[in-house]
Amino acid sequence: MNFPRVTPESVGIPSAAVAAMLDELYRQGIEMHAFMLLRHGQVCAEGSWAPYAPGTPHIMFSFSKSLTSTAIGFAVQEGVVSLDDRLIDIFPEEAPQDPSENLKKCQVRHLLMMGCGHEQEIDWGDPEDAGWIARFMHQPFVYQPGSHFLYNTAGTNMLSAILTKKTGQSLTQFLKPRLFQPLGMGDIFCQPLAGGIEMGGAGMSLTIEDMARFVQFVANQGSWEGRQLLNAAWFQEATSKQIENAGAGWGGDPDWQAGYCYQFWRCAQEGVFRGDGAYGQYGVVMTQQDAVLVIHSASMKLQAVLTAVWEKLLPAMAEGPLPEDHRAWHVLQNRLKHLELNPLLGMRNPGAEASLNDAVYAPDSPLPGLGDIVGGVGGFVPQGGSLQALSFRFEKDAAQLTFTEEKGDVTLDLGMEGHFATTLVDGTPFGVNAAWRQRDVLEVQIRNTRRASGRRFLFHFAGTGLTVTASSTLPEPFGLGEGPAPEMRFTLKEGDVSTKTRMYWEVNG
């Protein structure tokens, strides 16, 4: 099934209200990557901010938890798993020799509601940590299960491990015939942990439409194209408040105080719940309005994203169709067709560019490959490789930066006119925007668009040397797979063009 595309007014939403929501997100400094708004199962507004594109899967972080919960729902429906199953009975070989009474009481349902009884979460991000299940079992179960909320990604990974233990299949293998294929979703990737268990707590990647299909399925309470794939009672339970989370360390943001379900959050607005991932990966279900909003973004202002929806969009929804507002709709459509991240305005530098053509810079010390230099939150494991050299090519209407690695060259197109240029690297779109900041400093922003962030690089040329510094495109970097970028130093390699390049930068550096 393809979602019908309709005007906002035909489903009772003013085009101007959608524009007002986008305006508010912009005013709040929210970096949007994509969104899709549906009402009555029809898409009435959608867009992607270049270089992000609607067909590219985006890391979902903890939104993955809602998919893992749904997998458990299917397993319960099929009698493979019971919510009453005890953790100690599923993994007896990983349990302490003398388990506590609280561990003995911990059931699947307690993992689902983030109430297993832990006071602190175990570290779970090490891709080589094969003993994480045993460490989860040995972590003190301080509280009686079901009585204390602790946001616990490792607990969701345990749900994925339970599913694999019970079925012999990975999380995505289990979901493929039950959810992904019936809904027309693509091949969904989930990052594996050590031992092959998939990271059900944070590791999935979805396109914006795949995300919308899943959230609409949840809004439909398990029904799709007239078929009840998963019983409605599961969703009535899974999206209802199961445990109190007010005052649980999430600050004063109201949408993190309204109760936690089975890997879904209740929202402060009446009749609204959501799936929720770090940096603003939202799947919002407005039950009273029969509306769904899905968002990919990269923001630290998580409450501000939802508040923009509550204040600008939700109150404007009418019960029935509205008169068509052709002017507002055309203005909105034109805006949605030309969405992009803030352009990197700058100037060309003909003399510098001519001097750099075909010049090759070698690193002064070992450096990782392109994928790891660019990084970005959502890269849970290193991509490998080592950088051997950098080189540039500038022409009147084009520019390129080549990373030479031991496995070959990777050449990225540089967007030098204020807009991102996109290059496919092993099937992954990399967006690049560049501009001269000073006569000897070239700024280059590079994004792996499967991740939520990228890096801004400053290339500082001086004589035979090149110094490269980098910072994250996020305002608070170094989370969820992104480490600090070292300062990188390069030296011009001897060759036919090296004298020309050196002389230029000795004079102009």
Short mmCIF file of C-alpha atoms in Angstrom, two decimals:
data_model
loop_
_atom_site.label_atom_id
_atom_site.label_comp_id
_atom_site.label_asym_id
_atom_site.label_seq_id
_atom_site.Cartn_x
_atom_site.Cartn_y
_atom_site.Cartn_z
CA MET A 1 0.00 0.00 0.00
CA ASN A 2 1.21 3.47 -0.89
CA PHE A 3 0.03 6.29 1.33
CA PRO A 4 -2.36 8.62 -0.53
CA ARG A 5 -1.03 12.18 -0.84
CA VAL A 6 -3.61 14.89 -0.10
CA THR A 7 -3.73 18.58 0.79
CA PRO A 8 -3.65 19.47 4.49
CA GLU A 9 -6.99 21.26 4.22
CA SER A 10 -8.71 18.14 2.87
CA VAL A 11 -8.00 16.41 6.19
CA GLY A 12 -8.76 19.40 8.39
CA ILE A 13 -5.29 20.90 8.82
CA PRO A 14 -4.49 24.42 7.59
CA SER A 15 -1.40 24.58 5.39
CA ALA A 16 -0.52 27.70 7.34
CA ALA A 17 -0.40 25.67 10.57
CA VAL A 18 2.17 23.28 9.09
CA ALA A 19 4.22 26.30 7.98
CA ALA A 20 3.90 27.82 11.46
CA MET A 21 5.24 24.62 13.03
CA LEU A 22 8.24 24.66 10.66
CA ASP A 23 8.81 28.34 11.44
CA GLU A 24 8.83 27.61 15.17
CA LEU A 25 11.26 24.73 14.77
CA TYR A 26 13.55 27.03 12.83
CA ARG A 27 13.26 29.78 15.47
CA GLN A 28 14.17 27.27 18.15
CA GLY A 29 17.30 26.24 16.26
CA ILE A 30 16.10 22.68 15.66
CA GLU A 31 18.09 20.91 12.95
CA MET A 32 15.42 19.01 11.04
CA HIS A 33 16.31 16.17 8.69
CA ALA A 34 12.87 14.91 7.59
CA PHE A 35 9.22 14.79 8.61
CA MET A 36 5.94 13.29 7.46
CA LEU A 37 2.48 14.29 8.68
CA LEU A 38 -0.49 11.96 8.21
CA ARG A 39 -4.14 12.25 9.07
CA HIS A 40 -6.71 9.51 8.58
CA GLY A 41 -3.87 7.43 7.10
CA GLN A 42 -3.10 9.99 4.36
CA VAL A 43 0.08 12.03 3.93
CA CYS A 44 -0.71 15.73 3.89
CA ALA A 45 2.79 17.21 4.32
CA GLU A 46 6.32 15.83 4.04
CA GLY A 47 9.83 17.02 3.41
CA SER A 48 13.55 16.33 3.79
CA TRP A 49 16.32 18.84 4.42
CA ALA A 50 19.22 18.38 1.99
CA PRO A 51 21.61 16.60 2.12
CA TYR A 52 19.26 14.23 3.96
CA ALA A 53 16.95 12.43 1.53
CA PRO A 54 13.68 10.54 2.05
CA GLY A 55 15.02 7.26 0.69
CA THR A 56 18.06 7.06 2.98
CA PRO A 57 17.71 5.16 6.27
CA HIS A 58 18.42 7.35 9.30
CA ILE A 59 19.68 6.11 12.65
CA MET A 60 16.70 5.85 15.03
CA PHE A 61 18.44 5.49 18.39
CA SER A 62 15.84 4.68 21.08
CA PHE A 63 12.90 4.82 18.70
CA SER A 64 14.15 1.27 18.01
CA LYS A 65 12.69 0.33 21.39
CA SER A 66 9.13 0.69 20.10
CA LEU A 67 9.88 -1.81 17.32
CA THR A 68 11.41 -4.20 19.85
CA SER A 69 8.30 -3.90 22.01
CA THR A 70 6.16 -4.72 18.98
CA ALA A 71 8.29 -7.79 18.28
CA ILE A 72 7.60 -8.97 21.82
CA GLY A 73 3.90 -8.36 21.13
CA PHE A 74 4.04 -10.72 18.15
CA ALA A 75 5.93 -13.30 20.23
CA VAL A 76 3.28 -13.09 22.97
CA GLN A 77 0.51 -13.44 20.40
CA GLU A 78 2.15 -16.59 19.04
CA GLY A 79 2.76 -18.08 22.47
CA VAL A 80 6.53 -17.95 22.11
CA VAL A 81 6.98 -15.52 24.99
CA SER A 82 4.84 -14.64 28.01
CA LEU A 83 4.99 -11.34 29.86
CA ASP A 84 5.19 -13.46 33.01
CA ASP A 85 8.36 -15.25 31.89
CA ARG A 86 11.08 -14.72 34.45
CA LEU A 87 14.49 -13.48 33.45
CA ILE A 88 16.15 -16.07 35.66
CA ASP A 89 14.34 -18.90 33.86
CA ILE A 90 15.28 -17.62 30.40
CA PHE A 91 18.99 -17.12 31.16
CA PRO A 92 19.78 -19.46 34.06
CA GLU A 93 23.36 -19.93 32.87
CA GLU A 94 23.97 -16.14 33.07
CA ALA A 95 22.42 -15.65 36.52
CA PRO A 96 24.33 -15.23 39.79
CA GLN A 97 24.85 -18.40 41.79
CA ASP A 98 22.73 -16.96 44.60
CA PRO A 99 20.16 -14.70 42.87
CA SER A 100 18.38 -12.04 44.88
CA GLU A 101 14.65 -12.14 45.51
CA ASN A 102 14.16 -9.13 43.25
CA LEU A 103 16.01 -10.80 40.38
CA LYS A 104 13.85 -13.89 40.86
CA LYS A 105 10.76 -11.70 40.47
CA CYS A 106 11.91 -9.86 37.34
CA GLN A 107 9.72 -10.68 34.33
CA VAL A 108 9.55 -9.72 30.66
CA ARG A 109 6.87 -7.14 31.48
CA HIS A 110 9.27 -5.34 33.82
CA LEU A 111 11.86 -4.99 31.08
CA LEU A 112 9.18 -3.57 28.79
CA MET A 113 8.18 -0.87 31.28
CA MET A 114 11.76 0.08 32.29
CA GLY A 115 11.09 -1.23 35.78
CA CYS A 116 13.38 -4.25 36.12
CA GLY A 117 14.70 -3.05 39.49
CA HIS A 118 18.14 -1.74 38.60
CA GLU A 119 19.35 1.44 40.27
CA GLN A 120 21.99 2.01 37.58
CA GLU A 121 22.21 0.83 33.99
CA ILE A 122 25.16 -1.28 32.87
CA ASP A 123 27.49 -0.05 30.15
CA TRP A 124 26.26 -1.69 26.96
CA GLY A 125 27.92 0.04 24.00
CA ASP A 126 31.14 -1.98 23.66
CA PRO A 127 30.78 -4.02 20.44
CA GLU A 128 33.29 -6.57 21.76
CA ASP A 129 31.63 -7.10 25.14
CA ALA A 130 30.26 -10.64 24.82
CA GLY A 131 29.47 -10.83 28.54
CA TRP A 132 26.89 -8.06 28.70
CA ILE A 133 23.94 -10.41 29.41
CA ALA A 134 25.69 -11.85 32.45
CA ARG A 135 26.61 -8.36 33.64
CA PHE A 136 22.96 -7.31 33.30
CA MET A 137 21.93 -10.30 35.41
CA HIS A 138 24.62 -9.60 38.01
CA GLN A 139 23.81 -5.88 38.29
CA PRO A 140 22.06 -5.41 41.67
CA PHE A 141 18.26 -5.52 41.43
CA VAL A 142 17.81 -2.93 44.15
CA TYR A 143 14.09 -2.34 43.74
CA GLN A 144 11.15 -4.67 43.53
CA PRO A 145 10.44 -5.11 39.81
CA GLY A 146 7.71 -2.81 38.56
CA SER A 147 8.14 -0.27 41.36
CA HIS A 148 10.97 1.96 40.09
CA PHE A 149 11.46 3.56 36.66
CA LEU A 150 15.00 3.58 35.26
CA TYR A 151 15.49 4.28 31.58
CA ASN A 152 17.45 1.20 30.62
CA THR A 153 18.59 0.61 27.03
CA ALA A 154 20.41 -2.52 28.15
CA GLY A 155 17.05 -3.83 29.34
CA THR A 156 15.62 -3.40 25.84
CA ASN A 157 18.65 -5.18 24.42
CA MET A 158 17.74 -7.98 26.83
CA LEU A 159 14.30 -8.16 25.19
CA SER A 160 16.07 -8.64 21.86
CA ALA A 161 18.21 -11.36 23.44
CA ILE A 162 15.08 -13.04 24.85
CA LEU A 163 13.49 -13.07 21.42
CA THR A 164 16.58 -14.64 19.88
CA LYS A 165 16.85 -17.18 22.71
CA LYS A 166 13.21 -18.19 22.24
CA THR A 167 13.07 -18.19 18.41
CA GLY A 168 16.61 -18.69 17.15
CA GLN A 169 16.15 -15.58 15.01
CA SER A 170 17.48 -12.06 15.27
CA LEU A 171 15.10 -9.22 16.01
CA THR A 172 14.90 -8.11 12.37
CA GLN A 173 14.63 -11.66 11.06
CA PHE A 174 11.66 -12.21 13.36
CA LEU A 175 9.98 -8.94 12.37
CA LYS A 176 10.52 -9.23 8.63
CA PRO A 177 7.61 -11.57 7.74
CA ARG A 178 5.35 -10.29 10.54
CA LEU A 179 5.82 -6.52 10.23
CA PHE A 180 8.31 -5.25 7.66
CA GLN A 181 7.01 -7.15 4.63
CA PRO A 182 3.25 -6.76 5.31
CA LEU A 183 3.71 -3.01 5.83
CA GLY A 184 5.85 -2.60 2.71
CA MET A 185 8.89 -1.49 4.69
CA GLY A 186 12.36 -1.96 3.25
CA ASP A 187 15.20 -4.17 4.47
CA ILE A 188 15.69 -2.85 7.99
CA PHE A 189 19.16 -2.88 9.51
CA CYS A 190 19.79 -3.16 13.24
CA GLN A 191 23.30 -2.90 14.64
CA PRO A 192 24.38 -6.20 16.23
CA LEU A 193 25.98 -6.41 19.65
CA ALA A 194 28.72 -8.85 20.58
CA GLY A 195 27.44 -12.38 20.17
CA GLY A 196 25.08 -11.43 17.35
CA ILE A 197 22.16 -10.13 19.44
CA GLU A 198 20.75 -7.07 17.68
CA MET A 199 20.73 -3.75 19.51
CA GLY A 200 16.99 -3.53 20.02
CA GLY A 201 17.42 -0.56 22.35
CA ALA A 202 19.07 1.83 19.90
CA GLY A 203 20.42 0.22 16.74
CA MET A 204 17.78 0.41 13.99
CA SER A 205 17.81 2.63 10.91
CA LEU A 206 14.63 3.60 9.03
CA THR A 207 13.67 5.84 6.16
CA ILE A 208 11.08 8.48 7.02
CA GLU A 209 8.35 6.53 5.19
CA ASP A 210 9.27 3.22 6.83
CA MET A 211 8.99 5.03 10.14
CA ALA A 212 5.61 6.47 9.15
CA ARG A 213 4.31 3.04 8.12
CA PHE A 214 5.23 1.57 11.47
CA VAL A 215 3.77 4.43 13.50
CA GLN A 216 0.55 4.36 11.47
CA PHE A 217 0.37 0.60 12.15
CA VAL A 218 0.63 1.35 15.87
CA ALA A 219 -2.03 4.07 15.53
CA ASN A 220 -4.22 1.47 13.77
CA GLN A 221 -3.72 -0.82 16.80
CA GLY A 222 -2.16 -3.56 14.72
CA SER A 223 -4.41 -3.40 11.66
CA TRP A 224 -3.06 -2.96 8.13
CA GLU A 225 -5.02 -3.01 4.88
CA GLY A 226 -7.96 -4.74 6.56
CA ARG A 227 -5.81 -7.42 8.25
CA GLN A 228 -5.33 -7.56 12.02
CA LEU A 229 -1.64 -8.50 12.08
CA LEU A 230 -1.19 -7.97 15.83
CA ASN A 231 -4.11 -7.95 18.22
CA ALA A 232 -5.45 -4.56 19.28
CA ALA A 233 -5.32 -5.52 22.95
CA TRP A 234 -1.52 -5.57 22.76
CA PHE A 235 -1.38 -1.95 21.64
CA GLN A 236 -3.97 -0.86 24.16
CA GLU A 237 -1.65 -2.22 26.83
CA ALA A 238 1.66 -1.29 25.20
CA THR A 239 0.72 2.38 24.73
CA SER A 240 -0.94 2.84 28.14
CA LYS A 241 0.93 4.13 31.19
CA GLN A 242 2.55 1.19 32.95
CA ILE A 243 4.87 2.93 35.39
CA GLU A 244 5.28 6.38 36.92
CA ASN A 245 8.29 8.30 35.60
CA ALA A 246 7.77 11.78 37.08
CA GLY A 247 10.90 12.92 38.87
CA ALA A 248 12.98 10.12 37.38
CA GLY A 249 15.88 12.31 36.36
CA TRP A 250 14.48 13.78 33.13
CA GLY A 251 14.30 17.38 34.35
CA GLY A 252 11.07 19.31 34.29
CA ASP A 253 10.08 18.66 30.68
CA PRO A 254 6.40 17.72 30.82
CA ASP A 255 6.53 15.14 28.03
CA TRP A 256 9.06 13.10 30.01
CA GLN A 257 6.88 13.07 33.14
CA ALA A 258 3.57 11.74 31.81
CA GLY A 259 4.19 8.02 32.27
CA TYR A 260 6.06 5.22 30.48
CA CYS A 261 4.40 2.36 28.63
CA TYR A 262 5.94 -0.70 26.97
CA GLN A 263 8.79 1.12 25.21
CA PHE A 264 6.51 4.03 24.30
CA TRP A 265 6.12 7.34 26.15
CA ARG A 266 2.90 9.03 27.13
CA CYS A 267 2.83 12.74 26.28
CA ALA A 268 1.46 15.54 28.44
CA GLN A 269 -1.19 16.27 25.79
CA GLU A 270 -4.36 14.27 26.28
CA GLY A 271 -4.60 11.19 24.09
CA VAL A 272 -1.05 11.51 22.70
CA PHE A 273 1.83 9.04 22.94
CA ARG A 274 5.09 8.60 21.06
CA GLY A 275 8.09 6.49 20.17
CA ASP A 276 11.19 8.50 20.95
CA GLY A 277 14.86 8.41 19.96
CA ALA A 278 17.87 10.51 20.94
CA TYR A 279 18.38 13.83 19.17
CA GLY A 280 14.72 13.98 18.19
CA GLN A 281 13.61 10.84 16.32
CA TYR A 282 9.88 11.05 17.03
CA GLY A 283 6.85 8.99 16.08
CA VAL A 284 3.89 10.86 17.57
CA VAL A 285 0.35 9.43 17.63
CA MET A 286 -2.46 11.89 18.31
CA THR A 287 -5.32 9.47 18.92
CA GLN A 288 -8.17 11.96 19.29
CA GLN A 289 -7.19 13.68 16.04
CA ASP A 290 -6.38 10.42 14.16
CA ALA A 291 -3.05 11.97 13.18
CA VAL A 292 0.55 10.75 13.03
CA LEU A 293 3.71 12.84 12.85
CA VAL A 294 7.16 11.31 12.32
CA ILE A 295 10.39 13.29 12.57
CA HIS A 296 14.09 12.77 11.93
CA SER A 297 16.20 15.50 13.51
CA ALA A 298 19.41 16.33 15.35
CA SER A 299 18.62 18.53 18.31
CA MET A 300 19.46 18.77 21.98
CA LYS A 301 16.21 20.73 22.53
CA LEU A 302 13.96 17.69 22.70
CA GLN A 303 11.02 19.30 24.48
CA ALA A 304 11.11 22.27 22.09
CA VAL A 305 10.36 19.97 19.14
CA LEU A 306 7.24 18.59 20.78
CA THR A 307 6.16 21.97 22.12
CA ALA A 308 6.20 23.36 18.57
CA VAL A 309 3.79 20.57 17.58
CA TRP A 310 1.49 21.16 20.56
CA GLU A 311 1.36 24.94 20.10
CA LYS A 312 1.39 25.41 16.32
CA LEU A 313 -0.10 22.27 14.80
CA LEU A 314 -2.32 20.39 17.23
CA PRO A 315 -4.76 23.23 18.11
CA ALA A 316 -5.31 23.99 14.42
CA MET A 317 -6.66 20.53 13.54
CA ALA A 318 -10.36 20.66 12.72
CA GLU A 319 -12.79 17.76 13.02
CA GLY A 320 -13.64 17.81 9.32
CA PRO A 321 -12.23 19.07 6.01
CA LEU A 322 -11.46 22.76 5.61
CA PRO A 323 -11.96 24.95 2.53
CA GLU A 324 -8.94 24.63 0.26
CA ASP A 325 -6.45 27.48 0.75
CA HIS A 326 -4.68 27.33 -2.61
CA ARG A 327 -2.28 30.15 -1.88
CA ALA A 328 -1.14 28.80 1.49
CA TRP A 329 -0.88 25.29 0.07
CA HIS A 330 1.27 26.37 -2.88
CA VAL A 331 3.51 28.43 -0.61
CA LEU A 332 3.94 25.40 1.67
CA GLN A 333 4.58 23.02 -1.24
CA ASN A 334 7.25 25.31 -2.68
CA ARG A 335 8.89 25.51 0.72
CA LEU A 336 8.85 21.73 1.20
CA LYS A 337 10.46 21.18 -2.20
CA HIS A 338 13.45 23.37 -1.33
CA LEU A 339 14.28 22.38 2.23
CA GLU A 340 17.97 22.23 3.13
CA LEU A 341 20.22 22.68 6.09
CA ASN A 342 21.64 26.15 6.53
CA PRO A 343 23.84 26.95 3.52
CA LEU A 344 27.55 27.46 4.09
CA LEU A 345 28.01 30.86 2.51
CA GLY A 346 31.48 31.88 1.43
CA MET A 347 33.64 32.79 -1.50
CA ARG A 348 35.82 31.04 -4.03
CA ASN A 349 39.56 31.55 -3.81
CA PRO A 350 40.95 31.13 -7.34
CA GLY A 351 44.65 31.52 -6.54
CA ALA A 352 44.56 29.07 -3.64
CA GLU A 353 42.46 26.61 -5.58
CA ALA A 354 44.78 26.67 -8.58
CA SER A 355 47.79 26.05 -6.35
CA LEU A 356 46.12 23.02 -4.76
CA ASN A 357 45.10 21.24 -7.94
CA ASP A 358 46.73 17.79 -7.92
CA ALA A 359 48.76 18.55 -4.80
CA VAL A 360 48.95 15.58 -2.41
CA TYR A 361 49.20 15.84 1.38
CA ALA A 362 50.34 12.87 3.46
CA PRO A 363 49.46 12.55 7.17
CA ASP A 364 52.28 13.08 9.64
CA SER A 365 50.95 10.27 11.85
CA PRO A 366 48.54 7.33 11.36
CA LEU A 367 44.92 8.36 10.87
CA PRO A 368 41.67 6.41 10.52
CA GLY A 369 39.75 6.18 7.26
CA LEU A 370 37.13 8.57 5.91
CA GLY A 371 34.16 6.96 7.66
CA ASP A 372 35.70 7.25 11.10
CA ILE A 373 37.16 10.72 10.53
CA VAL A 374 33.71 12.00 9.56
CA GLY A 375 32.09 10.02 12.38
CA GLY A 376 28.65 11.19 13.43
CA VAL A 377 26.37 10.06 16.24
CA GLY A 378 24.86 6.69 15.49
CA GLY A 379 28.09 5.06 14.36
CA PHE A 380 28.35 2.40 17.02
CA VAL A 381 31.35 0.52 15.63
CA PRO A 382 34.47 1.75 13.79
CA GLN A 383 34.34 1.41 10.02
CA GLY A 384 38.07 0.70 9.74
CA GLY A 385 40.60 1.74 7.17
CA SER A 386 43.51 4.15 7.36
CA LEU A 387 44.09 7.43 5.56
CA GLN A 388 47.17 7.57 3.33
CA ALA A 389 46.75 10.97 1.66
CA LEU A 390 44.48 13.92 0.85
CA SER A 391 44.25 15.73 -2.47
CA PHE A 392 42.07 18.42 -4.02
CA ARG A 393 40.70 19.25 -7.44
CA PHE A 394 39.09 22.62 -8.21
CA GLU A 395 37.36 23.63 -11.42
CA LYS A 396 35.12 26.55 -12.30
CA ASP A 397 31.85 24.76 -11.55
CA ALA A 398 33.04 21.85 -9.42
CA ALA A 399 35.41 20.87 -6.67
CA GLN A 400 36.51 17.56 -5.18
CA LEU A 401 38.35 16.24 -2.14
CA THR A 402 39.94 12.80 -2.42
CA PHE A 403 40.74 10.56 0.53
CA THR A 404 43.32 7.94 -0.42
CA GLU A 405 43.08 4.83 1.73
CA GLU A 406 44.85 1.50 1.53
CA LYS A 407 41.75 0.04 -0.15
CA GLY A 408 41.57 2.79 -2.77
CA ASP A 409 40.45 6.37 -3.36
CA VAL A 410 37.21 7.92 -2.14
CA THR A 411 36.40 11.20 -3.92
CA LEU A 412 33.77 13.54 -2.49
CA ASP A 413 32.16 16.34 -4.47
CA LEU A 414 32.39 19.66 -2.62
CA GLY A 415 29.40 21.97 -2.72
CA MET A 416 31.14 25.34 -3.18
CA GLU A 417 28.07 27.44 -4.01
CA GLY A 418 26.38 27.40 -0.63
CA HIS A 419 24.60 24.07 -1.11
CA PHE A 420 25.48 20.46 -0.31
CA ALA A 421 26.81 18.17 -3.00
CA THR A 422 26.10 14.46 -2.48
CA THR A 423 28.40 11.54 -3.25
CA LEU A 424 27.62 7.85 -2.78
CA VAL A 425 30.36 6.03 -0.86
CA ASP A 426 29.76 2.27 -0.80
CA GLY A 427 26.03 2.97 -1.10
CA THR A 428 25.95 5.61 1.66
CA PRO A 429 25.20 9.22 0.67
CA PHE A 430 27.75 11.72 1.97
CA GLY A 431 26.74 15.38 1.81
CA VAL A 432 29.52 17.97 1.58
CA ASN A 433 29.40 21.76 1.77
CA ALA A 434 32.53 23.93 1.54
CA ALA A 435 33.65 27.55 1.51
CA TRP A 436 36.82 29.58 2.02
CA ARG A 437 36.66 31.24 5.43
CA GLN A 438 39.97 33.07 5.06
CA ARG A 439 42.52 33.17 2.28
CA ASP A 440 44.32 30.22 3.89
CA VAL A 441 41.41 28.42 5.62
CA LEU A 442 38.93 26.18 3.81
CA GLU A 443 35.87 25.03 5.78
CA VAL A 444 34.36 21.69 4.74
CA GLN A 445 31.26 20.20 6.36
CA ILE A 446 30.86 16.46 5.73
CA ARG A 447 27.85 14.36 6.72
CA ASN A 448 27.22 10.66 6.50
CA THR A 449 23.46 11.04 6.03
CA ARG A 450 22.69 7.71 7.68
CA ARG A 451 23.77 9.33 10.93
CA ALA A 452 22.37 12.24 12.88
CA SER A 453 25.41 14.49 12.71
CA GLY A 454 28.61 15.18 10.83
CA ARG A 455 31.77 17.21 11.26
CA ARG A 456 32.97 20.65 10.28
CA PHE A 457 36.61 20.58 9.18
CA LEU A 458 38.92 23.58 8.94
CA PHE A 459 41.81 23.04 6.48
CA HIS A 460 44.55 25.53 7.37
CA PHE A 461 47.31 25.76 4.71
CA ALA A 462 50.79 27.13 5.49
CA GLY A 463 53.94 26.46 3.45
CA THR A 464 54.30 22.71 3.02
CA GLY A 465 51.98 22.02 5.96
CA LEU A 466 48.28 21.43 6.31
CA THR A 467 46.54 21.37 9.69
CA VAL A 468 43.00 20.03 9.93
CA THR A 469 40.79 20.59 12.97
CA ALA A 470 37.26 19.29 13.36
CA SER A 471 34.14 19.87 15.44
CA SER A 472 30.78 18.14 15.58
CA THR A 473 27.74 19.65 13.89
CA LEU A 474 25.92 18.97 17.16
CA PRO A 475 26.05 21.66 19.83
CA GLU A 476 27.02 19.03 22.44
CA PRO A 477 29.16 16.40 20.71
CA PHE A 478 30.62 13.06 21.73
CA GLY A 479 27.51 11.04 22.48
CA LEU A 480 26.25 7.67 21.27
CA GLY A 481 29.18 6.63 19.14
CA GLU A 482 30.86 9.97 18.36
CA GLY A 483 34.25 10.58 19.87
CA PRO A 484 36.45 13.67 19.73
CA ALA A 485 38.25 14.35 16.46
CA PRO A 486 42.01 14.76 16.83
CA GLU A 487 43.90 17.61 15.21
CA MET A 488 45.35 16.20 12.02
CA ARG A 489 48.62 17.35 10.47
CA PHE A 490 49.75 16.72 6.90
CA THR A 491 52.83 17.52 4.84
CA LEU A 492 52.91 18.25 1.12
CA LYS A 493 54.35 15.32 -0.79
CA GLU A 494 57.12 15.93 -3.27
CA GLY A 495 55.95 15.82 -6.88
CA ASP A 496 55.50 17.77 -10.06
CA VAL A 497 53.14 20.32 -8.51
CA SER A 498 54.62 20.56 -5.02
CA THR A 499 56.93 23.49 -5.77
CA LYS A 500 54.04 25.57 -7.15
CA THR A 501 51.89 24.75 -4.14
CA ARG A 502 54.63 25.40 -1.60
CA MET A 503 55.56 28.74 -3.14
CA TYR A 504 51.94 29.91 -3.18
CA TRP A 505 51.38 29.14 0.49
CA GLU A 506 54.76 30.54 1.57
CA VAL A 507 53.65 33.85 0.09
CA ASN A 508 49.95 33.73 1.01
CA GLY A 509 49.78 31.56 4.10
#
